[in-house]
Amino acid sequence: MFDIKRVNSKLVAALPTMLRGFTRCAPKVAQASMLQLALNRFFHHELRTGELSFLQDKSVVVSVADIVLEFGISLNGKQLQVQLQPPQQDLLLKAELADFIAMISNQVDPDTLFFRRRLQMLGDTELGLYCKNLLDSIGPERLPSPINRSLQWLALQQKTAALADIKPAVEQR
């Protein structure tokens, strides 16, 4: 019998492994270019209005631990620049893929992840607060509709899988 919940949970569980293979095999130049293009499109309004000026001469490094992807974001004029091996790091944001997806899709607040020790923020805390406040002011609805719907679905599947993994604190007999 076909069980869609089981298929979905296996897909969600396999996603980090598949993406880790992609980040290992795909050309680094292509990865950096794709990330740079996506970030510049997503933050087009903020770049045009100068709201990202706090990134001038700074480097924010994003580390997605379970897929072994780490990239630095800096501001170069009115464009974001992405480097896969950034020479400097003013702020490090580190979490697993599921946590980044939950944040992007507004399923969980970055503060909650931080206090649960699922999101690490190391370095310039003022820069971290600027980044957090900026991201809080932008909703996932800015993403293209298919990507937004996909992230919402994925976040729901991850939440369902996580709840299924929780065992009762006291077993009943």
Tab-separated table of N, CA and C in Angstrom:
chain	number	residue	atom	x	y	z
A	1	MET	N	0.848	-1.175	0.000
A	1	MET	CA	0.000	0.000	0.000
A	1	MET	C	0.898	1.244	0.000
A	2	PHE	N	0.516	2.232	-0.755
A	2	PHE	CA	1.274	3.475	-0.888
A	2	PHE	C	0.937	4.408	0.280
A	3	ASP	N	1.944	4.785	1.049
A	3	ASP	CA	1.751	5.660	2.204
A	3	ASP	C	2.485	6.973	1.956
A	4	ILE	N	1.740	8.027	1.609
A	4	ILE	CA	2.340	9.315	1.250
A	4	ILE	C	3.121	9.920	2.414
A	5	LYS	N	2.650	9.720	3.633
A	5	LYS	CA	3.368	10.266	4.791
A	5	LYS	C	4.750	9.633	4.918
A	6	ARG	N	4.802	8.335	4.664
A	6	ARG	CA	6.092	7.640	4.753
A	6	ARG	C	7.042	8.101	3.648
A	7	VAL	N	6.505	8.271	2.438
A	7	VAL	CA	7.316	8.755	1.319
A	7	VAL	C	7.830	10.159	1.629
A	8	ASN	N	6.948	11.034	2.126
A	8	ASN	CA	7.357	12.400	2.469
A	8	ASN	C	8.436	12.407	3.544
A	9	SER	N	8.286	11.573	4.565
A	9	SER	CA	9.283	11.568	5.640
A	9	SER	C	10.633	11.060	5.130
A	10	LYS	N	10.609	10.079	4.218
A	10	LYS	CA	11.867	9.584	3.644
A	10	LYS	C	12.518	10.660	2.767
A	11	LEU	N	11.707	11.395	2.027
A	11	LEU	CA	12.224	12.478	1.190
A	11	LEU	C	12.877	13.558	2.053
A	12	VAL	N	12.190	13.959	3.108
A	12	VAL	CA	12.731	14.991	4.005
A	12	VAL	C	14.021	14.505	4.654
A	13	ALA	N	14.058	13.244	5.068
A	13	ALA	CA	15.256	12.689	5.703
A	13	ALA	C	16.428	12.613	4.721
A	14	ALA	N	16.129	12.357	3.437
A	14	ALA	CA	17.189	12.207	2.438
A	14	ALA	C	17.690	13.531	1.874
A	15	LEU	N	16.934	14.605	2.050
A	15	LEU	CA	17.289	15.887	1.445
A	15	LEU	C	18.690	16.384	1.812
A	16	PRO	N	19.073	16.405	3.094
A	16	PRO	CA	20.438	16.865	3.402
A	16	PRO	C	21.518	16.035	2.718
A	17	THR	N	21.329	14.720	2.637
A	17	THR	CA	22.320	13.863	1.984
A	17	THR	C	22.424	14.191	0.498
A	18	MET	N	21.269	14.384	-0.143
A	18	MET	CA	21.274	14.723	-1.571
A	18	MET	C	21.958	16.069	-1.808
A	19	LEU	N	21.632	17.046	-0.976
A	19	LEU	CA	22.225	18.378	-1.149
A	19	LEU	C	23.714	18.383	-0.815
A	20	ARG	N	24.113	17.562	0.153
A	20	ARG	CA	25.538	17.462	0.484
A	20	ARG	C	26.306	16.920	-0.718
A	21	GLY	N	25.724	15.942	-1.405
A	21	GLY	CA	26.348	15.416	-2.625
A	21	GLY	C	26.448	16.481	-3.696
A	22	PHE	N	25.399	17.287	-3.813
A	22	PHE	CA	25.412	18.379	-4.795
A	22	PHE	C	26.494	19.398	-4.467
A	23	THR	N	26.595	19.810	-3.212
A	23	THR	CA	27.596	20.825	-2.849
A	23	THR	C	29.015	20.289	-2.999
A	24	ARG	N	29.175	18.976	-2.868
A	24	ARG	CA	30.501	18.380	-3.019
A	24	ARG	C	30.889	18.271	-4.494
A	25	CYS	N	29.922	17.969	-5.364
A	25	CYS	CA	30.216	17.686	-6.776
A	25	CYS	C	30.059	18.879	-7.709
A	26	ALA	N	29.154	19.777	-7.402
A	26	ALA	CA	28.901	20.906	-8.302
A	26	ALA	C	30.085	21.872	-8.280
A	27	PRO	N	30.408	22.448	-9.425
A	27	PRO	CA	31.519	23.409	-9.470
A	27	PRO	C	31.286	24.567	-8.488
A	28	LYS	N	32.318	24.908	-7.745
A	28	LYS	CA	32.215	25.967	-6.728
A	28	LYS	C	31.829	27.307	-7.348
A	29	VAL	N	32.347	27.589	-8.544
A	29	VAL	CA	32.015	28.848	-9.222
A	29	VAL	C	30.517	28.910	-9.513
A	30	ALA	N	29.950	27.795	-9.937
A	30	ALA	CA	28.512	27.744	-10.233
A	30	ALA	C	27.687	27.919	-8.954
A	31	GLN	N	28.119	27.297	-7.870
A	31	GLN	CA	27.408	27.439	-6.598
A	31	GLN	C	27.415	28.891	-6.132
A	32	ALA	N	28.588	29.515	-6.167
A	32	ALA	CA	28.706	30.911	-5.725
A	32	ALA	C	27.879	31.830	-6.622
A	33	SER	N	27.924	31.598	-7.929
A	33	SER	CA	27.163	32.439	-8.863
A	33	SER	C	25.670	32.306	-8.635
A	34	MET	N	25.210	31.078	-8.407
A	34	MET	CA	23.787	30.845	-8.185
A	34	MET	C	23.321	31.512	-6.889
A	35	LEU	N	24.091	31.367	-5.823
A	35	LEU	CA	23.757	32.003	-4.553
A	35	LEU	C	23.765	33.524	-4.689
A	36	GLN	N	24.768	34.050	-5.364
A	36	GLN	CA	24.887	35.502	-5.541
A	36	GLN	C	23.701	36.053	-6.332
A	37	LEU	N	23.344	35.395	-7.408
A	37	LEU	CA	22.201	35.827	-8.214
A	37	LEU	C	20.915	35.805	-7.394
A	38	ALA	N	20.686	34.714	-6.671
A	38	ALA	CA	19.470	34.582	-5.865
A	38	ALA	C	19.398	35.658	-4.777
A	39	LEU	N	20.500	35.894	-4.076
A	39	LEU	CA	20.504	36.894	-3.001
A	39	LEU	C	20.322	38.309	-3.549
A	40	ASN	N	20.961	38.625	-4.675
A	40	ASN	CA	20.804	39.959	-5.257
A	40	ASN	C	19.374	40.189	-5.751
A	41	ARG	N	18.733	39.149	-6.254
A	41	ARG	CA	17.328	39.288	-6.664
A	41	ARG	C	16.422	39.424	-5.457
A	42	PHE	N	16.653	38.592	-4.446
A	42	PHE	CA	15.808	38.624	-3.258
A	42	PHE	C	15.896	39.968	-2.547
A	43	PHE	N	17.116	40.522	-2.434
A	43	PHE	CA	17.328	41.778	-1.713
A	43	PHE	C	17.400	42.986	-2.647
A	44	HIS	N	16.820	42.888	-3.825
A	44	HIS	CA	16.873	43.975	-4.808
A	44	HIS	C	16.395	45.308	-4.219
A	45	HIS	N	15.267	45.305	-3.557
A	45	HIS	CA	14.722	46.543	-2.986
A	45	HIS	C	15.672	47.138	-1.942
A	46	GLU	N	16.172	46.305	-1.048
A	46	GLU	CA	17.072	46.779	0.015
A	46	GLU	C	18.395	47.282	-0.563
A	47	LEU	N	18.867	46.650	-1.610
A	47	LEU	CA	20.103	47.109	-2.256
A	47	LEU	C	19.883	48.473	-2.909
A	48	ARG	N	18.736	48.625	-3.562
A	48	ARG	CA	18.429	49.880	-4.255
A	48	ARG	C	18.255	51.040	-3.266
A	49	THR	N	17.639	50.769	-2.113
A	49	THR	CA	17.372	51.828	-1.137
A	49	THR	C	18.497	52.024	-0.120
A	50	GLY	N	19.534	51.199	-0.186
A	50	GLY	CA	20.662	51.354	0.726
A	50	GLY	C	20.455	50.739	2.098
A	51	GLU	N	19.429	49.913	2.265
A	51	GLU	CA	19.154	49.305	3.565
A	51	GLU	C	20.190	48.262	3.974
A	52	LEU	N	21.023	47.857	3.038
A	52	LEU	CA	22.062	46.873	3.352
A	52	LEU	C	23.435	47.521	3.554
A	53	SER	N	23.450	48.828	3.724
A	53	SER	CA	24.727	49.525	3.885
A	53	SER	C	25.486	49.060	5.126
A	54	PHE	N	24.780	48.473	6.090
A	54	PHE	CA	25.462	47.962	7.287
A	54	PHE	C	26.409	46.813	6.953
A	55	LEU	N	26.287	46.253	5.746
A	55	LEU	CA	27.181	45.170	5.322
A	55	LEU	C	28.466	45.673	4.665
A	56	GLN	N	28.558	46.995	4.461
A	56	GLN	CA	29.755	47.552	3.831
A	56	GLN	C	30.978	47.208	4.674
A	57	ASP	N	31.994	46.659	4.051
A	57	ASP	CA	33.242	46.250	4.708
A	57	ASP	C	33.037	45.171	5.768
A	58	LYS	N	31.953	44.420	5.674
A	58	LYS	CA	31.665	43.327	6.607
A	58	LYS	C	31.447	42.043	5.817
A	59	SER	N	31.593	40.932	6.487
A	59	SER	CA	31.348	39.634	5.865
A	59	SER	C	30.504	38.783	6.818
A	60	VAL	N	29.329	38.385	6.327
A	60	VAL	CA	28.459	37.482	7.079
A	60	VAL	C	28.625	36.102	6.451
A	61	VAL	N	29.030	35.146	7.257
A	61	VAL	CA	29.226	33.782	6.769
A	61	VAL	C	28.041	32.940	7.218
A	62	VAL	N	27.421	32.274	6.259
A	62	VAL	CA	26.299	31.375	6.516
A	62	VAL	C	26.818	29.950	6.363
A	63	SER	N	26.617	29.155	7.394
A	63	SER	CA	27.078	27.770	7.379
A	63	SER	C	25.879	26.841	7.580
A	64	VAL	N	25.613	26.029	6.566
A	64	VAL	CA	24.552	25.022	6.642
A	64	VAL	C	25.269	23.706	6.946
A	65	ALA	N	25.310	23.397	8.236
A	65	ALA	CA	26.197	22.345	8.730
A	65	ALA	C	25.955	20.981	8.102
A	66	ASP	N	24.704	20.546	8.000
A	66	ASP	CA	24.458	19.173	7.563
A	66	ASP	C	24.614	18.957	6.063
A	67	ILE	N	24.704	20.023	5.279
A	67	ILE	CA	24.974	19.829	3.845
A	67	ILE	C	26.363	20.339	3.458
A	68	VAL	N	27.142	20.709	4.463
A	68	VAL	CA	28.518	21.154	4.283
A	68	VAL	C	28.594	22.277	3.246
A	69	LEU	N	27.784	23.304	3.473
A	69	LEU	CA	27.790	24.487	2.616
A	69	LEU	C	28.081	25.691	3.501
A	70	GLU	N	29.113	26.427	3.134
A	70	GLU	CA	29.475	27.634	3.874
A	70	GLU	C	29.828	28.701	2.857
A	71	PHE	N	29.206	29.870	3.013
A	71	PHE	CA	29.486	30.960	2.083
A	71	PHE	C	29.430	32.288	2.808
A	72	GLY	N	30.235	33.215	2.323
A	72	GLY	CA	30.280	34.557	2.883
A	72	GLY	C	29.512	35.521	2.001
A	73	ILE	N	28.835	36.458	2.643
A	73	ILE	CA	28.078	37.495	1.933
A	73	ILE	C	28.657	38.836	2.356
A	74	SER	N	28.992	39.660	1.374
A	74	SER	CA	29.467	41.015	1.654
A	74	SER	C	28.849	41.956	0.636
A	75	LEU	N	28.930	43.239	0.932
A	75	LEU	CA	28.377	44.254	0.047
A	75	LEU	C	29.508	44.876	-0.747
A	76	ASN	N	29.344	44.869	-2.060
A	76	ASN	CA	30.329	45.468	-2.954
A	76	ASN	C	29.594	46.510	-3.790
A	77	GLY	N	29.664	47.763	-3.359
A	77	GLY	CA	28.896	48.822	-4.020
A	77	GLY	C	27.424	48.645	-3.728
A	78	LYS	N	26.639	48.360	-4.772
A	78	LYS	CA	25.205	48.120	-4.590
A	78	LYS	C	24.836	46.686	-4.946
A	79	GLN	N	25.803	45.791	-4.828
A	79	GLN	CA	25.578	44.380	-5.124
A	79	GLN	C	26.113	43.521	-3.982
A	80	LEU	N	25.423	42.433	-3.710
A	80	LEU	CA	25.936	41.463	-2.753
A	80	LEU	C	26.920	40.560	-3.475
A	81	GLN	N	27.979	40.232	-2.785
A	81	GLN	CA	28.999	39.356	-3.334
A	81	GLN	C	29.056	38.106	-2.470
A	82	VAL	N	29.110	36.947	-3.098
A	82	VAL	CA	29.161	35.668	-2.396
A	82	VAL	C	30.506	35.007	-2.676
A	83	GLN	N	31.113	34.521	-1.610
A	83	GLN	CA	32.366	33.770	-1.724
A	83	GLN	C	32.210	32.473	-0.938
A	84	LEU	N	32.602	31.360	-1.548
A	84	LEU	CA	32.498	30.085	-0.848
A	84	LEU	C	33.606	29.894	0.183
A	85	GLN	N	34.708	30.578	0.016
A	85	GLN	CA	35.777	30.538	1.019
A	85	GLN	C	36.135	31.973	1.379
A	86	PRO	N	35.289	32.615	2.186
A	86	PRO	CA	35.508	34.030	2.486
A	86	PRO	C	36.796	34.254	3.281
A	87	PRO	N	37.536	35.312	2.929
A	87	PRO	CA	38.797	35.591	3.615
A	87	PRO	C	38.603	36.126	5.037
A	88	GLN	N	37.457	36.721	5.308
A	88	GLN	CA	37.200	37.243	6.653
A	88	GLN	C	35.805	36.846	7.083
A	89	GLN	N	35.563	36.967	8.387
A	89	GLN	CA	34.265	36.590	8.938
A	89	GLN	C	33.962	37.521	10.098
A	90	ASP	N	33.015	38.428	9.892
A	90	ASP	CA	32.606	39.307	10.987
A	90	ASP	C	31.486	38.670	11.797
A	91	LEU	N	30.667	37.863	11.114
A	91	LEU	CA	29.540	37.193	11.770
A	91	LEU	C	29.377	35.816	11.138
A	92	LEU	N	29.182	34.808	11.974
A	92	LEU	CA	28.903	33.454	11.500
A	92	LEU	C	27.500	33.078	11.945
A	93	LEU	N	26.667	32.679	10.985
A	93	LEU	CA	25.343	32.132	11.262
A	93	LEU	C	25.388	30.666	10.863
A	94	LYS	N	25.221	29.777	11.843
A	94	LYS	CA	25.367	28.344	11.579
A	94	LYS	C	24.159	27.595	12.111
A	95	ALA	N	23.582	26.762	11.259
A	95	ALA	CA	22.453	25.918	11.635
A	95	ALA	C	22.358	24.787	10.634
A	96	GLU	N	21.414	23.895	10.862
A	96	GLU	CA	21.166	22.821	9.905
A	96	GLU	C	20.124	23.278	8.899
A	97	LEU	N	20.053	22.570	7.795
A	97	LEU	CA	19.144	22.922	6.706
A	97	LEU	C	17.703	23.071	7.196
A	98	ALA	N	17.220	22.134	7.989
A	98	ALA	CA	15.836	22.179	8.468
A	98	ALA	C	15.557	23.467	9.243
A	99	ASP	N	16.536	23.923	10.020
A	99	ASP	CA	16.349	25.141	10.808
A	99	ASP	C	16.330	26.382	9.919
A	100	PHE	N	17.191	26.419	8.894
A	100	PHE	CA	17.157	27.543	7.966
A	100	PHE	C	15.832	27.568	7.201
A	101	ILE	N	15.346	26.405	6.799
A	101	ILE	CA	14.066	26.339	6.090
A	101	ILE	C	12.937	26.816	7.002
A	102	ALA	N	12.957	26.388	8.252
A	102	ALA	CA	11.926	26.822	9.197
A	102	ALA	C	11.967	28.343	9.399
A	103	MET	N	13.162	28.916	9.436
A	103	MET	CA	13.286	30.378	9.576
A	103	MET	C	12.772	31.096	8.344
A	104	ILE	N	13.212	30.657	7.172
A	104	ILE	CA	12.835	31.318	5.919
A	104	ILE	C	11.325	31.268	5.711
A	105	SER	N	10.714	30.158	6.090
A	105	SER	CA	9.279	29.999	5.874
A	105	SER	C	8.443	30.542	7.040
A	106	ASN	N	9.082	31.228	7.971
A	106	ASN	CA	8.414	31.827	9.141
A	106	ASN	C	7.722	30.799	10.028
A	107	GLN	N	8.218	29.572	10.053
A	107	GLN	CA	7.668	28.543	10.930
A	107	GLN	C	8.233	28.680	12.346
A	108	VAL	N	9.422	29.284	12.430
A	108	VAL	CA	10.058	29.465	13.734
A	108	VAL	C	10.865	30.762	13.692
A	109	ASP	N	10.917	31.425	14.815
A	109	ASP	CA	11.640	32.686	14.948
A	109	ASP	C	13.126	32.412	15.169
A	110	PRO	N	14.010	33.230	14.585
A	110	PRO	CA	15.454	33.020	14.809
A	110	PRO	C	15.830	33.048	16.294
A	111	ASP	N	15.160	33.881	17.084
A	111	ASP	CA	15.461	33.938	18.524
A	111	ASP	C	15.197	32.589	19.188
A	112	THR	N	14.105	31.937	18.805
A	112	THR	CA	13.771	30.631	19.361
A	112	THR	C	14.867	29.620	19.032
A	113	LEU	N	15.297	29.611	17.779
A	113	LEU	CA	16.376	28.691	17.388
A	113	LEU	C	17.659	29.006	18.139
A	114	PHE	N	17.945	30.286	18.319
A	114	PHE	CA	19.165	30.696	19.020
A	114	PHE	C	19.132	30.201	20.470
A	115	PHE	N	18.012	30.428	21.159
A	115	PHE	CA	17.939	30.035	22.566
A	115	PHE	C	17.832	28.522	22.744
A	116	ARG	N	17.412	27.812	21.721
A	116	ARG	CA	17.411	26.349	21.756
A	116	ARG	C	18.751	25.776	21.290
A	117	ARG	N	19.690	26.658	20.998
A	117	ARG	CA	21.041	26.300	20.529
A	117	ARG	C	21.028	25.556	19.200
A	118	ARG	N	20.050	25.875	18.366
A	118	ARG	CA	19.977	25.275	17.033
A	118	ARG	C	20.509	26.239	15.987
A	119	LEU	N	20.637	27.506	16.357
A	119	LEU	CA	21.226	28.532	15.499
A	119	LEU	C	22.365	29.161	16.275
A	120	GLN	N	23.547	29.095	15.698
A	120	GLN	CA	24.704	29.725	16.333
A	120	GLN	C	24.969	31.053	15.648
A	121	MET	N	25.214	32.060	16.447
A	121	MET	CA	25.572	33.370	15.930
A	121	MET	C	26.847	33.775	16.658
A	122	LEU	N	27.955	33.771	15.923
A	122	LEU	CA	29.251	34.057	16.519
A	122	LEU	C	29.865	35.276	15.847
A	123	GLY	N	30.419	36.157	16.643
A	123	GLY	CA	31.093	37.319	16.085
A	123	GLY	C	30.405	38.611	16.472
A	124	ASP	N	30.303	39.510	15.535
A	124	ASP	CA	29.761	40.852	15.723
A	124	ASP	C	28.252	40.786	15.990
A	125	THR	N	27.865	40.884	17.266
A	125	THR	CA	26.452	40.755	17.621
A	125	THR	C	25.603	41.913	17.089
A	126	GLU	N	26.178	43.093	16.987
A	126	GLU	CA	25.427	44.217	16.422
A	126	GLU	C	25.091	43.946	14.957
A	127	LEU	N	26.048	43.416	14.219
A	127	LEU	CA	25.812	43.030	12.834
A	127	LEU	C	24.739	41.935	12.769
A	128	GLY	N	24.793	41.003	13.706
A	128	GLY	CA	23.792	39.939	13.781
A	128	GLY	C	22.392	40.478	14.010
A	129	LEU	N	22.278	41.491	14.871
A	129	LEU	CA	20.970	42.096	15.129
A	129	LEU	C	20.448	42.840	13.906
A	130	TYR	N	21.337	43.524	13.191
A	130	TYR	CA	20.927	44.184	11.942
A	130	TYR	C	20.378	43.151	10.958
A	131	CYS	N	21.109	42.049	10.811
A	131	CYS	CA	20.677	40.991	9.884
A	131	CYS	C	19.341	40.403	10.312
A	132	LYS	N	19.198	40.089	11.593
A	132	LYS	CA	17.962	39.504	12.118
A	132	LYS	C	16.786	40.443	11.902
A	133	ASN	N	16.964	41.721	12.243
A	133	ASN	CA	15.869	42.685	12.088
A	133	ASN	C	15.478	42.860	10.625
A	134	LEU	N	16.462	42.868	9.748
A	134	LEU	CA	16.164	42.979	8.317
A	134	LEU	C	15.361	41.771	7.854
A	135	LEU	N	15.811	40.588	8.223
A	135	LEU	CA	15.112	39.378	7.794
A	135	LEU	C	13.723	39.277	8.412
A	136	ASP	N	13.565	39.743	9.642
A	136	ASP	CA	12.242	39.751	10.278
A	136	ASP	C	11.272	40.676	9.543
A	137	SER	N	11.809	41.733	8.930
A	137	SER	CA	10.944	42.695	8.236
A	137	SER	C	10.531	42.213	6.846
A	138	ILE	N	11.162	41.152	6.370
A	138	ILE	CA	10.861	40.614	5.046
A	138	ILE	C	10.210	39.252	5.239
A	139	GLY	N	9.065	39.063	4.655
A	139	GLY	CA	8.373	37.789	4.787
A	139	GLY	C	8.693	36.856	3.641
A	140	PRO	N	8.350	35.587	3.801
A	140	PRO	CA	8.605	34.610	2.743
A	140	PRO	C	7.763	34.865	1.495
A	141	GLU	N	6.735	35.703	1.621
A	141	GLU	CA	5.893	36.003	0.459
A	141	GLU	C	6.668	36.713	-0.647
A	142	ARG	N	7.835	37.242	-0.337
A	142	ARG	CA	8.663	37.878	-1.362
A	142	ARG	C	9.278	36.842	-2.307
A	143	LEU	N	9.429	35.628	-1.831
A	143	LEU	CA	9.969	34.571	-2.675
A	143	LEU	C	8.988	34.271	-3.808
A	144	PRO	N	9.494	33.792	-4.938
A	144	PRO	CA	8.567	33.363	-5.992
A	144	PRO	C	7.594	32.321	-5.423
A	145	SER	N	6.355	32.393	-5.840
A	145	SER	CA	5.291	31.560	-5.281
A	145	SER	C	5.626	30.062	-5.243
A	146	PRO	N	6.168	29.476	-6.307
A	146	PRO	CA	6.481	28.035	-6.222
A	146	PRO	C	7.538	27.724	-5.154
A	147	ILE	N	8.515	28.602	-5.007
A	147	ILE	CA	9.555	28.381	-3.988
A	147	ILE	C	8.956	28.551	-2.599
A	148	ASN	N	8.138	29.582	-2.418
A	148	ASN	CA	7.495	29.817	-1.123
A	148	ASN	C	6.625	28.622	-0.736
A	149	ARG	N	5.800	28.142	-1.666
A	149	ARG	CA	4.937	26.990	-1.373
A	149	ARG	C	5.778	25.746	-1.071
A	150	SER	N	6.858	25.553	-1.811
A	150	SER	CA	7.730	24.389	-1.587
A	150	SER	C	8.382	24.450	-0.215
A	151	LEU	N	8.844	25.627	0.167
A	151	LEU	CA	9.471	25.776	1.487
A	151	LEU	C	8.447	25.580	2.609
A	152	GLN	N	7.237	26.098	2.415
A	152	GLN	CA	6.175	25.900	3.415
A	152	GLN	C	5.875	24.407	3.574
A	153	TRP	N	5.761	23.698	2.432
A	153	TRP	CA	5.491	22.267	2.471
A	153	TRP	C	6.633	21.525	3.164
A	154	LEU	N	7.866	21.871	2.794
A	154	LEU	CA	9.025	21.200	3.371
A	154	LEU	C	9.107	21.444	4.875
A	155	ALA	N	8.851	22.685	5.294
A	155	ALA	CA	8.873	23.006	6.725
A	155	ALA	C	7.800	22.196	7.469
A	156	LEU	N	6.631	22.056	6.878
A	156	LEU	CA	5.565	21.269	7.499
A	156	LEU	C	5.964	19.798	7.598
A	157	GLN	N	6.583	19.264	6.547
A	157	GLN	CA	7.034	17.870	6.567
A	157	GLN	C	8.111	17.660	7.631
A	158	GLN	N	9.022	18.627	7.749
A	158	GLN	CA	10.085	18.520	8.755
A	158	GLN	C	9.497	18.562	10.159
A	159	LYS	N	8.519	19.435	10.358
A	159	LYS	CA	7.871	19.554	11.668
A	159	LYS	C	7.141	18.254	12.004
A	160	THR	N	6.433	17.692	11.036
A	160	THR	CA	5.724	16.431	11.241
A	160	THR	C	6.704	15.309	11.571
A	161	ALA	N	7.813	15.246	10.843
A	161	ALA	CA	8.822	14.214	11.093
A	161	ALA	C	9.444	14.381	12.472
A	162	ALA	N	9.693	15.628	12.858
A	162	ALA	CA	10.286	15.883	14.181
A	162	ALA	C	9.321	15.477	15.288
A	163	LEU	N	8.041	15.773	15.107
A	163	LEU	CA	7.051	15.393	16.119
A	163	LEU	C	6.913	13.878	16.220
A	164	ALA	N	7.040	13.185	15.105
A	164	ALA	CA	6.953	11.724	15.111
A	164	ALA	C	8.136	11.097	15.831
A	165	ASP	N	9.278	11.798	15.844
A	165	ASP	CA	10.482	11.279	16.509
A	165	ASP	C	10.459	11.469	18.015
A	166	ILE	N	9.570	12.341	18.513
A	166	ILE	CA	9.524	12.618	19.953
A	166	ILE	C	8.905	11.426	20.671
A	167	LYS	N	9.620	10.921	21.634
A	167	LYS	CA	9.145	9.803	22.436
A	167	LYS	C	8.563	10.361	23.734
A	168	PRO	N	7.537	9.726	24.283
A	168	PRO	CA	6.996	10.206	25.557
A	168	PRO	C	8.056	10.124	26.653
A	169	ALA	N	8.046	11.117	27.552
A	169	ALA	CA	9.038	11.174	28.629
A	169	ALA	C	8.889	9.971	29.570
A	170	VAL	N	7.658	9.556	29.811
A	170	VAL	CA	7.394	8.422	30.681
A	170	VAL	C	6.552	7.429	29.874
A	171	GLU	N	7.058	6.233	29.723
A	171	GLU	CA	6.295	5.235	28.981
A	171	GLU	C	5.158	4.728	29.831
A	172	GLN	N	4.005	4.623	29.216
A	172	GLN	CA	2.838	4.082	29.924
A	172	GLN	C	2.788	2.592	29.697
A	173	ARG	N	2.385	1.852	30.734
A	173	ARG	CA	2.314	0.400	30.624
A	173	ARG	C	0.889	-0.055	30.745
